[in-house]
CSV table of C-alpha atoms and ligand atoms in Angstrom, one decimal:
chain,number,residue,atom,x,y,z
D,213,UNK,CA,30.3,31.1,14.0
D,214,UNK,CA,29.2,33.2,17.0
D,215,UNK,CA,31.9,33.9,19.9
D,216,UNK,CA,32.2,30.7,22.3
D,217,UNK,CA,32.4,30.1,25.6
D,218,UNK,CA,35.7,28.2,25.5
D,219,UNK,CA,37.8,28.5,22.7
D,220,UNK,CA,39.4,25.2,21.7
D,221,UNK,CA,41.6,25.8,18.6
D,222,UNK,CA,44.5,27.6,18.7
D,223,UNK,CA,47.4,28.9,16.2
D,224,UNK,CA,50.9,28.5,17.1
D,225,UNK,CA,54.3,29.4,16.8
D,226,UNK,CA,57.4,27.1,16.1
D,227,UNK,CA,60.6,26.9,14.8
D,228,UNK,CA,60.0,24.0,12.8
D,229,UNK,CA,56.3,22.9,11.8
D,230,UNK,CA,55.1,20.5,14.8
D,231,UNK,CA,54.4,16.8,13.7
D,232,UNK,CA,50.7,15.7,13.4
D,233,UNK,CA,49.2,13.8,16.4
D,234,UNK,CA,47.9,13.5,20.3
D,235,UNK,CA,50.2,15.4,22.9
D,236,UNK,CA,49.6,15.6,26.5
D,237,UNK,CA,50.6,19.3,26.7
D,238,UNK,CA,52.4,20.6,29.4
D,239,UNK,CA,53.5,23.8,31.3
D,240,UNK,CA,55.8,22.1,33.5
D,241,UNK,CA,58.5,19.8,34.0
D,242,UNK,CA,56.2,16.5,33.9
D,243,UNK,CA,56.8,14.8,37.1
D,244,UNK,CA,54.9,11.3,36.2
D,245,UNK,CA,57.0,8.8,34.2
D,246,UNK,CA,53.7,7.5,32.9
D,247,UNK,CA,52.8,9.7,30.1
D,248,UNK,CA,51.1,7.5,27.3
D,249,UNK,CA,51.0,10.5,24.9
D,250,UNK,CA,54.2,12.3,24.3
D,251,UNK,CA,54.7,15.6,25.8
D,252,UNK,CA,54.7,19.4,24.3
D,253,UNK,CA,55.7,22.1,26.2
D,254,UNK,CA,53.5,25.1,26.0
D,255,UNK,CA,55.3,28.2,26.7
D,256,UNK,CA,54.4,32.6,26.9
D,257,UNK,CA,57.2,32.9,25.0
D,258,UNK,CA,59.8,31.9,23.3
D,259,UNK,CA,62.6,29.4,25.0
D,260,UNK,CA,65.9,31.0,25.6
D,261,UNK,CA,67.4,27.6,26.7
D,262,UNK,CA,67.7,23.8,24.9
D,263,UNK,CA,64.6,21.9,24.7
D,264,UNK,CA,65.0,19.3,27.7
D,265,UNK,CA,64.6,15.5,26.5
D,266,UNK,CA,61.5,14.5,28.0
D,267,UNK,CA,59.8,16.9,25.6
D,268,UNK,CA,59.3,16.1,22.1
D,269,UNK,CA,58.8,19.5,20.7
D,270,UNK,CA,57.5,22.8,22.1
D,271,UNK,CA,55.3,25.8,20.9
D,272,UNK,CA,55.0,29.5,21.7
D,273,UNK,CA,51.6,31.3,22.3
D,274,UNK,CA,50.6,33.3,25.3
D,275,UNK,CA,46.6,32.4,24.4
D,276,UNK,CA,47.3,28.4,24.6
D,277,UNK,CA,49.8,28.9,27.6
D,278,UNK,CA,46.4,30.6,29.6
D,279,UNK,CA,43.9,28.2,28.3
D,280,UNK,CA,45.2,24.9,29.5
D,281,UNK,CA,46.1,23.5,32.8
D,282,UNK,CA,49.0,21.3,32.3
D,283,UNK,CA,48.2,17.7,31.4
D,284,UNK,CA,45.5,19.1,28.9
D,285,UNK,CA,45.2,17.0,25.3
D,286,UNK,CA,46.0,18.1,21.9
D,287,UNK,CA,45.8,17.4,18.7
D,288,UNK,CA,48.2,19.3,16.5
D,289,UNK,CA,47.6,19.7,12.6
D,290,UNK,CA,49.1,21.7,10.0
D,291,UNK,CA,52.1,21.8,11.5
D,292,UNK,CA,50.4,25.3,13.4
D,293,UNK,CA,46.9,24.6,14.8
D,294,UNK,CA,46.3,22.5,18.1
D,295,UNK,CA,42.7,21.7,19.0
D,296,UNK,CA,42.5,20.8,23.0
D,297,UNK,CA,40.6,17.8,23.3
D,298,UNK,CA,40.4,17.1,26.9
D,299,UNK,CA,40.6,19.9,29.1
D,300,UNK,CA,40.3,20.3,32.6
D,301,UNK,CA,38.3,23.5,32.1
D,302,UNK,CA,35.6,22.2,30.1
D,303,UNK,CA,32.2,21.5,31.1
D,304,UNK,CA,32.3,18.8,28.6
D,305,UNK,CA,35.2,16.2,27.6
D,306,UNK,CA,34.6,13.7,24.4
D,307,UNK,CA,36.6,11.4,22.0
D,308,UNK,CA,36.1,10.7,18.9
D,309,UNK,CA,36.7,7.3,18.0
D,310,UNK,CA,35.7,6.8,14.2
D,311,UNK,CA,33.6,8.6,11.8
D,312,UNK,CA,32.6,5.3,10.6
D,313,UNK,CA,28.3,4.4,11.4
D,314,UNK,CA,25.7,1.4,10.0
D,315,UNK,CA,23.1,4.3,10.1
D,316,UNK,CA,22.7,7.7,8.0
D,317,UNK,CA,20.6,9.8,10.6
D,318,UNK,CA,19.1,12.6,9.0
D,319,UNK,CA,20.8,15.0,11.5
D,320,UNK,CA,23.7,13.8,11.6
D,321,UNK,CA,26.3,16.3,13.3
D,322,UNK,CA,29.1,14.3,12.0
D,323,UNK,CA,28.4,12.4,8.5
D,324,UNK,CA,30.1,9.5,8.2
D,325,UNK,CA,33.0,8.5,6.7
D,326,UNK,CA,33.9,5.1,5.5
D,327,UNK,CA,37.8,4.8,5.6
D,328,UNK,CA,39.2,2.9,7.9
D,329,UNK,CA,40.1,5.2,11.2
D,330,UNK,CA,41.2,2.2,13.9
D,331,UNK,CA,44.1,4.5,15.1
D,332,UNK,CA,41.9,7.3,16.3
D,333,UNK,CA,40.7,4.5,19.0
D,334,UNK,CA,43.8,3.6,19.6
D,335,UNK,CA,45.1,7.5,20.3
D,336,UNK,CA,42.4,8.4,22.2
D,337,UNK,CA,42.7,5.5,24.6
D,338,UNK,CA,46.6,6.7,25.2
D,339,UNK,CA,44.8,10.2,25.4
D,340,UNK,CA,42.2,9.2,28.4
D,341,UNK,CA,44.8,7.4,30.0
D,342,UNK,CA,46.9,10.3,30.2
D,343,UNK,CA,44.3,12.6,31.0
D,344,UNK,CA,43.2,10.4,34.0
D,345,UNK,CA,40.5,12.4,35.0
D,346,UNK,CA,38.1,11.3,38.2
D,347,UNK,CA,34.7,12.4,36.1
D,348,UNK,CA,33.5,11.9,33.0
D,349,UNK,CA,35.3,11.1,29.3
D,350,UNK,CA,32.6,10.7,26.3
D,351,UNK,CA,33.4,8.5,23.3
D,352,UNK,CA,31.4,9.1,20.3
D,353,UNK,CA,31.7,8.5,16.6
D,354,UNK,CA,30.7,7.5,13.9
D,355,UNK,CA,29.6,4.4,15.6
D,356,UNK,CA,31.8,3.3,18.4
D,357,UNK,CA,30.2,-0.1,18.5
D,358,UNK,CA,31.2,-1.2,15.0
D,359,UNK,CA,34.6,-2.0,16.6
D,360,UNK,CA,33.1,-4.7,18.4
D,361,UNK,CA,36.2,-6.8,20.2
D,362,UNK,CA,38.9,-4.0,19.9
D,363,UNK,CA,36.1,-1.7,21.7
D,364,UNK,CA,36.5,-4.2,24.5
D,365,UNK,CA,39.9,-4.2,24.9
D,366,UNK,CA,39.7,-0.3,25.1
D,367,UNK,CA,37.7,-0.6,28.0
D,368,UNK,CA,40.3,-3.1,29.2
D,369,UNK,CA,42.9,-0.5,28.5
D,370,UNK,CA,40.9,2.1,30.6
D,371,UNK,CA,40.4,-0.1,33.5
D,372,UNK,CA,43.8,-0.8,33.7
D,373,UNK,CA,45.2,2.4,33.1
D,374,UNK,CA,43.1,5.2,34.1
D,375,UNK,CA,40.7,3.3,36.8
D,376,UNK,CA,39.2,7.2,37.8
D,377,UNK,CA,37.8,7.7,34.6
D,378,UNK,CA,33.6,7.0,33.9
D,379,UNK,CA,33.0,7.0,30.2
D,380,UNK,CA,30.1,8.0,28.7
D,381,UNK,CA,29.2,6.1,24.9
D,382,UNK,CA,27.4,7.4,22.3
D,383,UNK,CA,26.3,4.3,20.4
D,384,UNK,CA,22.9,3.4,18.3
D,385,UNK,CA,22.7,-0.1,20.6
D,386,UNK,CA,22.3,-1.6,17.4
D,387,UNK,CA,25.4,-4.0,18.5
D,388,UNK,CA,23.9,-5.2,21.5
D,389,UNK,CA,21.6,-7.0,19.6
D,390,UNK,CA,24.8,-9.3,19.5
D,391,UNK,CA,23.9,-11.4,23.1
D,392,UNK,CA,27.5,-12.7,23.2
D,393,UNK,CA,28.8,-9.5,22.6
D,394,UNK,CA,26.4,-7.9,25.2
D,395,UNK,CA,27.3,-10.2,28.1
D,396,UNK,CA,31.2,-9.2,27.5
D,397,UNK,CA,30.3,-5.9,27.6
D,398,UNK,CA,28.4,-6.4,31.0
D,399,UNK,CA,31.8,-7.8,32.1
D,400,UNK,CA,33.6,-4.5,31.8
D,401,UNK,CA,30.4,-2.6,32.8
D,402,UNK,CA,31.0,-4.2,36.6
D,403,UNK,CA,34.6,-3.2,36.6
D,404,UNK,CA,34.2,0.7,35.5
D,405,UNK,CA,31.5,3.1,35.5
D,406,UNK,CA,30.3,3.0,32.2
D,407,UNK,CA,27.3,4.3,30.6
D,408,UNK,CA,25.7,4.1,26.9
D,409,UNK,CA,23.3,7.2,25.3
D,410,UNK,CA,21.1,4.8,22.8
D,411,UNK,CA,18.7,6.8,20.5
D,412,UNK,CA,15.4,5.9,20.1
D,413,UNK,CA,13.3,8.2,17.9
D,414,UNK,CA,9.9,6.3,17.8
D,415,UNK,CA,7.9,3.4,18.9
D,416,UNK,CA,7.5,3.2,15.3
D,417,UNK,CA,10.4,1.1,13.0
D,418,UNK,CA,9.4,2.8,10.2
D,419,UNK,CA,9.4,6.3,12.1
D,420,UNK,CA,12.8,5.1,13.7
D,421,UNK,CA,14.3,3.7,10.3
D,422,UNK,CA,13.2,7.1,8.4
D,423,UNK,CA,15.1,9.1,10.4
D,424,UNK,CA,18.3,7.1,11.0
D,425,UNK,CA,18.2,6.1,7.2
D,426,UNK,CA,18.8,2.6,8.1
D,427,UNK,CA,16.0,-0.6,7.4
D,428,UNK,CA,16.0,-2.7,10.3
D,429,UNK,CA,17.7,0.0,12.7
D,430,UNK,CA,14.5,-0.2,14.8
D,431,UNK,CA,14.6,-3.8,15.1
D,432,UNK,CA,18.0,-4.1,16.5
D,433,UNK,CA,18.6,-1.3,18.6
D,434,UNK,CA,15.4,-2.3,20.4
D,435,UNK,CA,16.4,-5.8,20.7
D,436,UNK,CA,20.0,-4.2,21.8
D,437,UNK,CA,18.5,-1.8,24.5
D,438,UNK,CA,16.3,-5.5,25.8
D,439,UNK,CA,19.8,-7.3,26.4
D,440,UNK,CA,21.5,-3.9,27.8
D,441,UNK,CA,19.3,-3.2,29.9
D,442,UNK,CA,18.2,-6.8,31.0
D,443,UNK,CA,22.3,-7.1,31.7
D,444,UNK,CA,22.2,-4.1,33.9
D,445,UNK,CA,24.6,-2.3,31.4
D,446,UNK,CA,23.5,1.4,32.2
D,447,UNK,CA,21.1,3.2,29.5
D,448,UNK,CA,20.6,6.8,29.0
D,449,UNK,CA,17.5,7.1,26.1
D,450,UNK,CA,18.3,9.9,24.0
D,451,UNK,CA,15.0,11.2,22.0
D,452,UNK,CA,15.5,14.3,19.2
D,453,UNK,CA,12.6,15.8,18.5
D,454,UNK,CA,11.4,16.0,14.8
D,455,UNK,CA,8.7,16.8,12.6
D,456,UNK,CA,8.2,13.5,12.1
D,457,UNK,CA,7.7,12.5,15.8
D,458,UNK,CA,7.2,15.3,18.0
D,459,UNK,CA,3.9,14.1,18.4
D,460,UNK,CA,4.8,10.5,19.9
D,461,UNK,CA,7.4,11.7,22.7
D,462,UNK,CA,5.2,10.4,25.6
D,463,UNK,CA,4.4,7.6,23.5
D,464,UNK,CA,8.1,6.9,23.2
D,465,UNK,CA,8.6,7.4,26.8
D,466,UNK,CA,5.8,4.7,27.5
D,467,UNK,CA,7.7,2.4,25.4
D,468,UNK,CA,10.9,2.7,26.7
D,469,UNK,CA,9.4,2.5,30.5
D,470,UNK,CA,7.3,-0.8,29.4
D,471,UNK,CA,9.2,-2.3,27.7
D,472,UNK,CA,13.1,-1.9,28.3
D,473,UNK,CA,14.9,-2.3,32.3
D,474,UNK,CA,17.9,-0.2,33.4
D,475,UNK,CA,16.9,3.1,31.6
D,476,UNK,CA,18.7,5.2,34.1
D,477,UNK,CA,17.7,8.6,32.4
D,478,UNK,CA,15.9,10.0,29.1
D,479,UNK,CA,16.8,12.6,27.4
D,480,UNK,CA,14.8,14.7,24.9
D,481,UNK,CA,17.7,16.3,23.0
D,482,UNK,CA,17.1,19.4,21.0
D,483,UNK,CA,18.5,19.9,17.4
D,484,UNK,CA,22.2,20.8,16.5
D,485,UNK,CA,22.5,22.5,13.3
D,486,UNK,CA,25.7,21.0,12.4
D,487,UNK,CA,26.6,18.1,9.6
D,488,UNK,CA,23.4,16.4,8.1
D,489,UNK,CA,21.1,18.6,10.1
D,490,UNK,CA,21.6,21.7,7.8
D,491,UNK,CA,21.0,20.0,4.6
D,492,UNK,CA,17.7,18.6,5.8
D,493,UNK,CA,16.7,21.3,8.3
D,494,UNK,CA,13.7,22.3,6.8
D,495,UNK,CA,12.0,18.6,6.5
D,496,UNK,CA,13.1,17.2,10.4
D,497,UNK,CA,13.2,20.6,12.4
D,498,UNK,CA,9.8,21.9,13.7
D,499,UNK,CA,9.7,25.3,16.0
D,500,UNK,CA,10.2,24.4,19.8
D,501,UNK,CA,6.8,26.0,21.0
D,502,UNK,CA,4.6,23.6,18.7
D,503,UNK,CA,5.2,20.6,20.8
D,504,UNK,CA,5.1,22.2,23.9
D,505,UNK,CA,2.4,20.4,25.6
D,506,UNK,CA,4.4,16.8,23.6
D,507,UNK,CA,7.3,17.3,25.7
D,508,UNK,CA,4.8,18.0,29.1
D,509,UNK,CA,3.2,15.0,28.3
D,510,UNK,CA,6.7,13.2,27.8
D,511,UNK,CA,7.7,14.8,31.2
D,512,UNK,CA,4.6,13.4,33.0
D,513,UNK,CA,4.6,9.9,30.9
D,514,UNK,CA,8.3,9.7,32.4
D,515,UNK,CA,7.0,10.6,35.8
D,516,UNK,CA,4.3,8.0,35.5
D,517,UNK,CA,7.8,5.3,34.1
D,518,UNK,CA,9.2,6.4,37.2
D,519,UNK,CA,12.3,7.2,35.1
D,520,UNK,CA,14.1,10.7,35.7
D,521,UNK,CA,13.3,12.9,32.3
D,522,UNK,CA,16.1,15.7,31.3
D,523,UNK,CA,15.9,18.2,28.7
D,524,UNK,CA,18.9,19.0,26.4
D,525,UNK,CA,20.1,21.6,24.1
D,526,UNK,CA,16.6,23.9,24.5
D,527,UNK,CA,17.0,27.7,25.7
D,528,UNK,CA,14.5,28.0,28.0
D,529,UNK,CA,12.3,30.8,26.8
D,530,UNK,CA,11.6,28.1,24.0
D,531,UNK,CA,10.1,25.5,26.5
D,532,UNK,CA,6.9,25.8,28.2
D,533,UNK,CA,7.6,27.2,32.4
D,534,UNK,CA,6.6,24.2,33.9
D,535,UNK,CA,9.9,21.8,31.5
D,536,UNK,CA,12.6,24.6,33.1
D,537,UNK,CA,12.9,22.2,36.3
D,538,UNK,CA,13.9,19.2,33.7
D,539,UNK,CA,16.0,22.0,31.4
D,540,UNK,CA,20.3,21.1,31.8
D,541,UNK,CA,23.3,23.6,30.4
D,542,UNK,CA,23.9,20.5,27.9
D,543,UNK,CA,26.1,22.8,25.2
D,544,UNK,CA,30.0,21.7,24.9
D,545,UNK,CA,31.7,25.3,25.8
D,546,UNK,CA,33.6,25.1,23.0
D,547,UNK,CA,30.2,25.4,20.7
D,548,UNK,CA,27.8,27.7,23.3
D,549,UNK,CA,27.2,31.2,22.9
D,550,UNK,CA,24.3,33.3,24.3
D,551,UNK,CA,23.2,36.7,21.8
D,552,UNK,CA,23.6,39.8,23.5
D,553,UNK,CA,20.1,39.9,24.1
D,554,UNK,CA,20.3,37.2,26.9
D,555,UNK,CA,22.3,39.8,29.1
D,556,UNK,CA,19.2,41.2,30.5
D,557,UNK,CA,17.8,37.8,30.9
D,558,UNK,CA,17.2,36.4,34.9
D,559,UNK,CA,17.5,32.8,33.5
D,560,UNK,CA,20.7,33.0,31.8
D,561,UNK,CA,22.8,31.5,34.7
D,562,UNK,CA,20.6,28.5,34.3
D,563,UNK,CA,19.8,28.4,30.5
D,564,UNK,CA,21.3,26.1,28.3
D,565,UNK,CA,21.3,29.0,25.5
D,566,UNK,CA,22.5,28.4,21.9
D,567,UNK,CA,24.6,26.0,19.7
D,568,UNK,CA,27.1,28.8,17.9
D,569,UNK,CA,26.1,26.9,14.7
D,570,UNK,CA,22.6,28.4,15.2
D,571,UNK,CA,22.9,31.2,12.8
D,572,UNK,CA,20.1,32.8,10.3
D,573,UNK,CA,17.9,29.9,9.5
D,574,UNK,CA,18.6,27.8,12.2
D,575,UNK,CA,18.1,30.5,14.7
D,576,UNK,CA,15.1,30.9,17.2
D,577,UNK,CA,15.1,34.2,18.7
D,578,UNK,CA,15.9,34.8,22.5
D,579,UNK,CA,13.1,36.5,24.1
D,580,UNK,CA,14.5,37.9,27.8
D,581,UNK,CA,12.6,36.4,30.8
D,582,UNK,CA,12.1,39.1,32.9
B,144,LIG,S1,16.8,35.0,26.6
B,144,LIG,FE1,18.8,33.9,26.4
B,144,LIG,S2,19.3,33.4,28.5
B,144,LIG,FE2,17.2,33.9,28.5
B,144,LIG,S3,16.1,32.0,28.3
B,144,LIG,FE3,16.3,32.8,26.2
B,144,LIG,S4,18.2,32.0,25.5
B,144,LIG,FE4,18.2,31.7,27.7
């Protein structure tokens, strides 16, 4: 792995080993009696005095102690390593709420699993609510979707408990299919700001089905993103471009302006080499500046929908001059890095650069824009 812009892992020092779990970490006394999560104090160095009570256990490392504001969220494992989950310093903040999925796409950044994960729903509700952040929280899986009820009372949960917080839902739609289940969700939709990133790889089902290795995927997550967006539950159209349909983006685009309502934003995503993706890099992944003039004409075909078009994940001396304007820094900090070379870049401060999984293989060269 190359060097990050945020580290989030971190090794520790205790007296004892530090049970496994969530923790809302702390630097301070905690002054809200509202925790959810219980609390570890993070300290420079060791504690010279008695732990007080409304800590369950505490840990010594000057690193952690400067990487966290107080109220962060960890998970500890090992009995040594903490991973912050939610951090106020992050450009990015996301759950995981099961590794569990009904599809097997074939870049998969997190393969499914098929044991039965309810509590990390249950933990990372406790965790939002503790982190009560006024912006964004994103939930992913696995497929969060596949809890069906229990993923509605998690939003009940969150509207209850941290009203400030807007969550953002990785899902394949397929579940909206489900009209009962859709209108319940449009229910919650009214009461928080809520908003779902459905993939839709082709206009094609056997296009679609072929690269989320699922038959019938296609069928229902299109008729899911019909009674989304015809509920007014907020869409974001997520499209990763592949060898096997670079060459349809604009006709995707079309599709998704004809055809669906509520489609607040699309988003052509670039490849993470992570999970799935590395096993089957070299039969989905196709050099950026081949399709160049497919993602123009999928910017102009979503200028034409009237829909707002941004690019993802793509450093921008890999996408044609006139896609910078639509180009975002989409990398979690915890998994950017730009090469050395990018220091003489003039773009940098608006590049997305690199995943730090891009290594070797997976690796497309920066070329400086002077
Ligand atoms: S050289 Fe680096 S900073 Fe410049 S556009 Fe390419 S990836 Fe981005």
């Amino acid at each position: 792995m190359s060097e990050v812009l945020r580290n989030d892992i971190f090794r520790f020092s205790s007296e004892l080993p530090v049970q496994q779990g969530f923790y809302r970490l702390c630097k301070f006394k905690p002054e809200n009696p509202q925790f959810y999560l219980p609390n570890l104090l993070v300290t420079e160095t060791q504690l010279d005095s008695p732990l007080p009570a409304y800590f369950v256990d505490s840990v010594t490392s000057k690193v952690l102690f400067d990487s966290i504001d107080d109220g962060d969220i960890g998970i500890v494992n090992n009995g040594n390593m903490l991973r912050v989950i939610l951090s106020r310093r992050a450009n990015h903040n996301t759950v995981l709420v099961t590794e569990r999925c009904n599809n097997g796409c074939l870049f998969c950044s997190q393969p499914p699993k098929t044991g039965n994960d309810d509590w990390l729903l249950n933990q990372s509700a406790l965790a939002i609510a503790s982190f009560s952040l006024n912006g964004v929280v994103g939930v992913s899986g696995g497929e969060p979707l596949l809890y069906g009820d229990d993923f509605l009372h998690f939003l009940d949960f969150l509207i209850e408990n941290s009203p400030e917080t807007a969550l953002h839902v990785l899902t394949n739609g397929r579940k909206f299919a489900d009209v009962r289940f859709t209108l319940r969700m449009k229910e919650r939709s009214e009461k928080m700001r809520i908003t779902f990133g459905i993939p839709l790889y082709s206009s094609r089902p056997s296009v679609h089905d072929y690269l989320v290795g699922s038959e019938g995927a296609f069928d229902e997550t299109v008729r899911g993103l019909i009674n989304a967006g015809n509920s007014g539950i907020n869409i974001e159209l997520r499209i990763i471009p592949t060898r096997a349909n670079y060459n349809e983006l604009d006709s995707i685009v079309e599709f998704a302006g004809r055809v669906f309502s509520n489609i607040n934003q699309i988003s052509l995503m670039g490849l993470e080499s992570t999970g799935w993706a590395r096993k089957n890099w070299s039969s989905i992944f196709i050099e950026h500046d081949i399709y160049s003039d497919n993602i123009l004409s999928a910017v102009d075909s979503a200028y034409r929908s009237g829909i707002p078009l941004t690019i993802f994940n793509y450093p921008l001396c890999h996408l044609p001059e006139r896609a910078w304007q639509f180009s975002t820094q989409s990398i979690s900090d915890w998994k950017n890095y730009y090469p050395q070379e990018c220091d003489t870049c003039t773009r940098k401060s608006s590049c997305a650069g690199y995943f730090s999984s891009s290594k070797g293989r997976f690796h497309q060269p920066p070329r400086p824009i002077i």
